[in-house]
């Protein structure tokens, strides 16, 4: 069963989310397939977790059950066992052989909110993100710089308001580029070589959803 949910964005990091989902399945009474690492835990396959400095409106997990059940029945059982602040968006049966969300996700939409004008960017979002080439310069602690062409990651941008925009980013050869890195480059801020723990202070980065790509190249919300 493919579960889409939201909530639990704060307090304890993403491990807190993993624990909450596992405990929800355990308390639901559903007959689950056991995990390989612990036969008392359910077998779960999580979608890509939001990176450091990001929130997510849609998170994903595949739950492997011992017997096929109607999606409505699974949803009811899970909702009774949900942690406070957690909301189920959808529950859907998917073929066993279908790729996991981790392998299916080809793109993501991010909403970025903050005072862009504070930095006086030289270009509008459309001029920067829709340019034929997008280069970012990363700076190491020793002062060395690394210039990287990142246009393949950027599918498009939409200005929502003077303080908000939406970025559509692609997964390229299994790698994701953080929207924080792109927004920092647009605003003229330094981007570190290692950006795992990098974010732009004072801005909110919300992953609105992940998308899969069909054989015609069209994107669809997971």
Rosetta silent file (secondary structure, phi, psi, omega in degrees, C-alpha in Angstrom):
SEQUENCE: XXXXXXXXXXXXXXXXXXXXXXXXXXXXXXXXXXXXXXXXXXXXXXXXXXXXXXXXXXXXXXXXXXXXXXXXXXXXXXXXXXXXXXXXXXXXXXXXXXXXXXXXXXXXXXXXXXXXXXXXXXXXXXXXXXXXXXXXXXXXXXXXXXXXXXXXXXXXXXXXXXXXXXXXXXXXXXXXXXXXXXXXXXXXXXXXXXXXXXXXXXXXXXXXXXXXXXXXXXXXXX
SCORE:     score description
SCORE:     0.000 S_00000001
   1 L     0.000  132.207  178.632    0.000    0.000    0.000 S_00000001
   2 E   -97.124  121.628 -175.925    1.374    3.437   -0.910 S_00000001
   3 E  -108.964  130.049  173.047    0.740    5.985    1.818 S_00000001
   4 E  -114.127  128.155 -175.424    0.987    9.748    1.309 S_00000001
   5 E  -144.655  170.605  172.786    0.976   11.787    4.518 S_00000001
   6 E  -146.908  164.898 -179.630    2.060   15.056    6.077 S_00000001
   7 E   118.338  176.003  177.727    2.814   16.376    9.520 S_00000001
   8 L    57.705   39.518 -177.446    5.429   15.912   12.215 S_00000001
   9 L   -76.591  -20.615 -174.908    7.730   18.398   10.515 S_00000001
  10 L  -120.910  153.275  172.657    9.266   19.601   13.745 S_00000001
  11 L    88.154   94.870  173.559   10.844   17.984   16.733 S_00000001
  12 L    97.388   -1.794  177.932   13.363   15.166   16.447 S_00000001
  13 H    72.147 -170.359 -174.191   14.199   15.359   12.748 S_00000001
  14 H   -73.161  -22.332  174.584   13.175   12.804   10.167 S_00000001
  15 H   -59.802  -31.997  176.826   13.979    9.841   12.413 S_00000001
  16 H   -62.900  -38.837  177.622   11.011   11.031   14.455 S_00000001
  17 H   -65.611  -46.338  178.782    8.845   10.657   11.341 S_00000001
  18 H   -56.177  -46.836 -178.742   10.171    7.153   10.667 S_00000001
  19 H   -63.733  -39.852 -179.239    9.416    6.099   14.229 S_00000001
  20 H   -64.982  -41.348  179.062    5.943    7.616   14.104 S_00000001
  21 H   -66.667  -45.242  179.033    5.065    5.778   10.888 S_00000001
  22 H   -59.993  -45.191 -179.868    6.407    2.470   12.196 S_00000001
  23 H   -66.106  -33.857  177.213    4.498    2.845   15.451 S_00000001
  24 H   -62.507  -45.027  179.856    1.340    3.746   13.539 S_00000001
  25 H   -65.853  -41.098  179.144    1.523    0.533   11.522 S_00000001
  26 H   -61.452  -38.971 -176.637    2.261   -1.513   14.641 S_00000001
  27 H   -83.592   -9.753 -174.983   -0.730   -0.027   16.457 S_00000001
  28 H   -76.068  -21.833 -176.332   -3.084   -0.326   13.477 S_00000001
  29 L    83.608    1.677  178.585   -3.592   -4.074   13.812 S_00000001
  30 L   -71.633  141.477  177.951   -2.824   -4.606   10.133 S_00000001
  31 L   -81.480  106.662 -174.489   -1.079   -7.872    9.256 S_00000001
  32 E  -107.313  158.321  170.360    2.222   -6.672    7.803 S_00000001
  33 L   -75.471  139.243 -177.746    5.223   -8.342    6.252 S_00000001
  34 E   -75.355  149.918  175.153    8.147   -8.245    8.698 S_00000001
  35 L   -73.197  152.331 -179.162   11.228   -6.127    8.087 S_00000001
  36 L   -67.740  -33.979 -175.875   14.457   -7.977    7.404 S_00000001
  37 L   -79.865  -20.624 -179.103   16.327   -6.225   10.220 S_00000001
  38 L  -157.573  113.314 -175.219   13.655   -6.936   12.825 S_00000001
  39 L   -66.986  -14.578  178.734   10.807   -9.414   12.388 S_00000001
  40 L   -88.014   -6.368  179.667    8.696   -7.487   14.890 S_00000001
  41 L  -103.987  152.516  177.467    8.746   -4.339   12.745 S_00000001
  42 E   -75.216  150.533  174.138    6.756   -3.793    9.525 S_00000001
  43 L   -79.408  120.010 -176.730    8.478   -3.803    6.174 S_00000001
  44 E  -130.690  146.847  174.188    8.413   -0.200    4.950 S_00000001
  45 E  -127.927  108.529 -176.850    9.939    1.609    1.973 S_00000001
  46 E   -84.274  148.232  170.874   10.186    5.370    2.470 S_00000001
  47 L   -76.522  173.799  179.819   10.282    7.938   -0.263 S_00000001
  48 L   -56.413  127.497  179.385   13.117   10.495   -0.380 S_00000001
  49 L   -75.564  147.516  174.616   13.164   12.420    2.898 S_00000001
  50 L   -61.274  140.579 -177.214   13.172   16.227    2.741 S_00000001
  51 L   -74.621  173.049  178.646   16.725   17.514    3.059 S_00000001
  52 L   -54.367  134.557  178.514   18.072   19.687    5.862 S_00000001
  53 L    83.676    7.314 -178.257   16.260   23.007    6.052 S_00000001
  54 E  -119.163  149.943  167.877   13.193   21.746    4.174 S_00000001
  55 E  -106.892  169.746  178.635    9.610   20.949    5.084 S_00000001
  56 E  -140.237  130.721  175.183    7.366   18.594    3.128 S_00000001
  57 L   -84.636  -22.903  178.717    3.659   18.794    2.363 S_00000001
  58 L  -135.365  121.165  172.455    3.652   15.251    1.014 S_00000001
  59 E  -118.172  160.210 -168.305    5.754   12.400    2.369 S_00000001
  60 E  -133.331  142.233  172.835    5.661    8.861    1.112 S_00000001
  61 E  -153.347  136.896  172.976    5.953    5.334    2.453 S_00000001
  62 E   -97.701  128.257  179.875    5.088    1.925    0.997 S_00000001
  63 E  -110.247  124.870 -178.119    3.696   -0.531    3.549 S_00000001
  64 L   -95.299  116.941 -178.996    3.931   -4.223    2.708 S_00000001
  65 E  -103.521  156.097 -178.902    0.935   -6.218    3.988 S_00000001
  66 L   -74.013  -27.323 -177.456    0.571   -9.990    4.204 S_00000001
  67 L  -136.751  145.012  177.343   -2.831   -9.938    2.477 S_00000001
  68 L   -62.900  136.042  178.580   -4.483   -7.609   -0.052 S_00000001
  69 L  -136.189  152.186  174.885   -6.938   -5.217    1.590 S_00000001
  70 L   -61.828  143.126 -178.587   -9.144   -2.405    0.271 S_00000001
  71 H   -58.826  -37.290 -178.828   -7.417    0.957    0.497 S_00000001
  72 H   -64.080  -36.684  179.114  -10.320    2.406    2.518 S_00000001
  73 H   -68.059  -41.328  178.285   -9.942   -0.292    5.156 S_00000001
  74 H   -65.268  -41.828 -179.408   -6.204    0.325    5.465 S_00000001
  75 H   -62.123  -43.098  179.717   -6.765    4.087    5.696 S_00000001
  76 H   -62.923  -43.104 -179.258   -9.306    3.677    8.493 S_00000001
  77 H   -65.270  -40.721 -178.773   -6.986    1.402   10.483 S_00000001
  78 H   -70.877  -38.914 -178.905   -4.031    3.755   10.105 S_00000001
  79 H   -63.318  -33.216  178.774   -6.012    6.880   10.960 S_00000001
  80 H   -68.847  -21.795 -175.762   -7.068    5.343   14.275 S_00000001
  81 L  -109.313    7.696 -175.346   -3.404    4.794   15.156 S_00000001
  82 L   -68.388  147.905  173.354   -1.939    8.078   13.863 S_00000001
  83 L   -74.549  151.549  177.031    0.316   10.248   15.990 S_00000001
  84 L   -57.277  138.618  179.202   -0.994   13.741   16.849 S_00000001
  85 L    87.422   -0.631 -179.893   -0.227   16.260   14.106 S_00000001
  86 E  -103.915  142.387 -178.390   -0.066   13.624   11.381 S_00000001
  87 E  -134.980  129.332  174.384   -2.517   13.543    8.465 S_00000001
  88 E   -83.908  127.542  178.740   -3.078   10.848    5.855 S_00000001
  89 E   -92.903  -43.920  179.002   -3.560   12.339    2.411 S_00000001
  90 E  -156.898  153.642  173.847   -4.077    9.144    0.435 S_00000001
  91 E  -133.004  125.461 -173.207   -3.800    5.369    0.639 S_00000001
  92 E  -140.871  136.250  173.243   -3.500    3.457   -2.613 S_00000001
  93 L   -76.734  133.613  176.901   -2.858   -0.117   -3.617 S_00000001
  94 L  -127.966  149.978  178.341    0.059   -0.384   -6.035 S_00000001
  95 L   -57.715  142.554 -177.155    1.399   -3.433   -7.886 S_00000001
  96 L   -57.506  -36.426 -175.381    4.095   -5.257   -5.938 S_00000001
  97 L   -82.121   -5.303 -179.453    6.534   -4.941   -8.854 S_00000001
  98 L   -66.290  139.362  179.921    6.057   -1.176   -9.207 S_00000001
  99 L   -57.584  150.312  175.692    9.218    0.786   -8.353 S_00000001
 100 L   -66.591  164.274  178.216    9.414    2.350   -4.916 S_00000001
 101 H   -60.941  -34.997  179.256    8.916    6.106   -4.605 S_00000001
 102 H   -56.916  -40.175 -178.733   12.665    6.374   -4.010 S_00000001
 103 H   -90.798  -19.414 -176.084   13.278    4.941   -7.486 S_00000001
 104 H   -85.614  -31.379 -173.465   10.185    6.407   -9.142 S_00000001
 105 L   -63.352  122.977 -179.506   10.689   10.078   -8.229 S_00000001
 106 L  -113.819  -16.192 -178.218   11.982   12.048  -11.224 S_00000001
 107 E  -159.167  165.872  179.069   11.236   15.613  -10.118 S_00000001
 108 E  -144.015  149.532  174.539   10.084   17.716   -7.182 S_00000001
 109 E  -109.777  131.361  179.362    8.217   20.978   -6.686 S_00000001
 110 E  -122.997  135.139  170.770    9.407   23.376   -3.991 S_00000001
 111 E  -100.722  130.281 -177.964    7.736   26.508   -2.699 S_00000001
 112 E  -117.183  128.503 -177.763   10.208   29.104   -1.445 S_00000001
 113 E  -128.272  134.234  178.941    9.068   31.949    0.796 S_00000001
 114 L   168.423  178.828 -178.808   11.101   34.894    2.077 S_00000001
 115 L   -90.731   84.238 -178.688   12.147   38.496    1.547 S_00000001
 116 H   -63.031  -37.034 -176.369   14.014   38.214   -1.753 S_00000001
 117 H   -61.748  -22.262 -179.667   14.208   41.991   -2.148 S_00000001
 118 H   -58.704  -28.929 -177.180   16.387   42.178    0.955 S_00000001
 119 H   -98.838   -6.658  178.463   19.283   40.839   -1.152 S_00000001
 120 L    53.215   54.800 -179.275   18.608   42.900   -4.264 S_00000001
 121 L   -58.653  144.119 -177.487   19.178   40.095   -6.810 S_00000001
 122 L   -70.994  -26.064 -177.854   20.474   41.333  -10.165 S_00000001
 123 L  -123.055  154.202  173.255   18.033   39.151  -12.110 S_00000001
 124 L   -70.897  163.125  176.791   14.392   38.224  -11.724 S_00000001
 125 H   -55.022  -41.560 -178.718   13.651   34.570  -10.857 S_00000001
 126 H   -65.293  -41.213  179.936   12.612   33.950  -14.461 S_00000001
 127 H   -64.305  -37.790 -177.332   15.780   35.530  -15.857 S_00000001
 128 H   -79.723  -52.830 -171.060   18.003   33.465  -13.585 S_00000001
 129 H   -80.536  -21.586  179.022   16.272   30.075  -13.464 S_00000001
 130 L   -99.975    9.321  178.430   15.030   29.992  -17.068 S_00000001
 131 L   -67.148  154.841  179.185   18.376   31.029  -18.583 S_00000001
 132 L   -59.893  -31.916  177.093   19.987   28.651  -21.127 S_00000001
 133 L  -131.152  141.381  175.302   22.829   28.055  -18.649 S_00000001
 134 L  -128.703  115.828  179.522   22.834   28.214  -14.864 S_00000001
 135 E  -114.411  139.036  173.038   26.179   28.161  -13.129 S_00000001
 136 E  -121.110  145.405  179.204   26.774   28.165   -9.392 S_00000001
 137 E  -111.222  118.563  179.005   30.109   28.774   -7.726 S_00000001
 138 E   -96.085  141.650 -178.275   30.810   26.779   -4.591 S_00000001
 139 E  -117.488  129.724  176.753   33.390   28.014   -2.097 S_00000001
 140 L   -89.591  164.912 -179.160   35.511   25.816    0.117 S_00000001
 141 L   -63.985  -25.533 -179.722   36.833   26.852    3.541 S_00000001
 142 L   -84.613    4.356  177.176   40.337   27.138    2.087 S_00000001
 143 L    94.277  -11.980  178.499   39.139   29.776   -0.376 S_00000001
 144 L   -70.159  151.438 -179.615   39.124   27.572   -3.456 S_00000001
 145 E  -122.781  154.574  178.509   36.076   27.744   -5.719 S_00000001
 146 E  -135.404  119.499  179.341   34.295   25.231   -7.908 S_00000001
 147 E   -96.388  133.084 -174.409   31.957   26.316  -10.717 S_00000001
 148 E  -131.592  132.677  174.864   29.197   23.882  -11.635 S_00000001
 149 E   -85.360  121.825 -172.733   26.660   23.933  -14.475 S_00000001
 150 L  -122.712   11.436 -178.789   23.280   22.976  -12.962 S_00000001
 151 H   -54.013  -38.558 -179.344   20.762   23.781  -15.701 S_00000001
 152 H   -57.209  -23.297 -178.974   19.788   20.074  -16.128 S_00000001
 153 H   -80.802  -20.491 -170.696   18.365   20.131  -12.600 S_00000001
 154 E   -99.823  113.997  179.591   16.095   23.143  -13.204 S_00000001
 155 E   -91.291  -25.449  179.211   12.797   22.458  -14.979 S_00000001
 156 E   164.310  170.568 -179.988   11.259   25.870  -14.386 S_00000001
 157 E  -140.437  149.578  177.611   10.235   28.593  -11.966 S_00000001
 158 E  -136.108  123.541  175.869    6.998   30.394  -11.203 S_00000001
 159 E   -79.833  120.944 -178.594    6.757   33.659   -9.272 S_00000001
 160 E   -93.222  -33.565 -179.164    3.846   33.368   -6.843 S_00000001
 161 E  -167.592  174.532  176.607    4.221   36.734   -5.107 S_00000001
 162 L   -60.028  -19.045 -178.981    6.959   39.260   -4.251 S_00000001
 163 L  -118.962   16.596 -178.199    7.881   36.925   -1.372 S_00000001
 164 E  -151.432  142.619  174.144    7.192   33.539   -2.921 S_00000001
 165 E  -146.797  162.693  177.788    8.182   31.353   -5.857 S_00000001
 166 E  -121.186  127.222  178.097    7.855   27.750   -6.952 S_00000001
 167 E  -109.515  133.654  171.551   10.808   25.783   -8.303 S_00000001
 168 E  -107.455  119.183 -176.708   10.498   22.539  -10.250 S_00000001
 169 E  -120.200  143.226 -179.652   13.717   20.523  -10.017 S_00000001
 170 E   -98.852  153.221  169.529   14.658   17.273  -11.700 S_00000001
 171 L   -87.110  124.478 -175.964   16.552   14.301  -10.358 S_00000001
 172 E  -115.337  113.569 -179.712   19.630   13.872  -12.550 S_00000001
 173 L    51.209   43.394  176.201   21.298   10.441  -12.588 S_00000001
 174 L    81.008    4.724 -177.654   19.943    9.728   -9.130 S_00000001
 175 E  -114.488  144.915  177.526   21.103   13.044   -7.661 S_00000001
 176 L  -113.451  146.060  173.993   19.058   15.950   -6.320 S_00000001
 177 L  -107.301  130.663 -177.028   20.101   19.591   -6.092 S_00000001
 178 L   -70.798  137.350  176.040   18.834   21.471   -3.049 S_00000001
 179 H   -62.619  -27.376  177.027   16.637   24.488   -3.793 S_00000001
 180 H   -58.982  -40.491 -179.178   18.573   26.311   -1.055 S_00000001
 181 H   -63.799  -43.677 -179.507   21.710   26.067   -3.189 S_00000001
 182 H   -68.706  -43.465 -179.375   19.977   27.511   -6.247 S_00000001
 183 H   -65.194  -39.498  177.441   18.235   30.306   -4.357 S_00000001
 184 H   -61.525  -42.512  178.886   21.488   31.279   -2.652 S_00000001
 185 H   -63.277  -41.078  178.795   23.228   31.475   -6.036 S_00000001
 186 H   -63.607  -39.119 -177.315   20.399   33.633   -7.421 S_00000001
 187 H   -81.898   -4.608  179.192   20.574   35.986   -4.422 S_00000001
 188 L    82.899   22.654  178.639   24.363   36.295   -4.683 S_00000001
 189 L   -92.347  155.017  176.532   25.125   34.400   -1.474 S_00000001
 190 L   -67.161  139.303  176.884   28.094   32.098   -0.973 S_00000001
 191 E  -115.143  122.866 -179.248   27.366   28.418   -1.580 S_00000001
 192 E   -74.057  156.717  176.903   29.552   25.907    0.279 S_00000001
 193 L   -62.041  -45.956  176.029   31.107   22.919   -1.459 S_00000001
 194 L   -98.059  110.081 -174.741   29.424   20.642    1.068 S_00000001
 195 L  -111.327   18.614 -179.468   25.810   21.802    1.300 S_00000001
 196 L   -56.854  -39.403 -178.487   24.234   18.920    3.251 S_00000001
 197 L  -109.382   25.287 -178.328   23.670   21.207    6.251 S_00000001
 198 L   -98.753  138.458  170.249   23.311   24.411    4.255 S_00000001
 199 L  -148.854  171.846  178.301   20.171   26.517    4.077 S_00000001
 200 L  -101.769  110.633 -175.692   19.313   30.169    3.516 S_00000001
 201 L   -61.635  140.233  178.935   18.437   31.695    6.865 S_00000001
 202 L    87.330   -2.139  179.361   15.128   33.523    7.031 S_00000001
 203 L  -115.741  150.524  177.464   13.632   31.573    4.118 S_00000001
 204 E  -109.308  129.711  179.579   11.173   28.695    4.123 S_00000001
 205 E  -118.081  115.217 -174.645   11.661   25.798    1.707 S_00000001
 206 E  -119.164  118.192  175.110    8.638   23.524    1.333 S_00000001
 207 E   -80.332  111.610 -175.172    8.689   20.414   -0.830 S_00000001
 208 E   -80.195  -27.330  179.551    5.169   20.336   -2.217 S_00000001
 209 E   174.578  163.268  175.092    5.413   16.956   -3.900 S_00000001
 210 E  -108.221  154.454 -174.874    7.377   14.423   -5.913 S_00000001
 211 E  -130.971  147.058  171.582    6.631   13.483   -9.521 S_00000001
 212 E  -108.652  156.137 -175.412    7.134   10.466  -11.753 S_00000001
 213 E  -112.427  128.742  179.279    7.791   10.692  -15.496 S_00000001
 214 L   -84.725 -179.820 -174.703    5.869    8.637  -18.050 S_00000001
 215 L   -66.423  -18.987  178.295    7.203    7.263  -21.343 S_00000001
 216 L   -91.839    0.807  178.717    6.174   10.467  -23.130 S_00000001
 217 L    89.258    1.592  179.886    8.187   12.583  -20.704 S_00000001
 218 L   -80.158  143.605  179.977    5.157   14.011  -18.883 S_00000001
 219 E   -95.713  143.706 -179.772    5.365   14.480  -15.107 S_00000001
 220 E  -136.228  137.460  179.340    2.674   13.243  -12.710 S_00000001
 221 E   -65.127  132.340  176.773    2.302   13.878   -8.988 S_00000001
 222 L   -82.953    0.000    0.000    3.041   10.826   -6.853 S_00000001
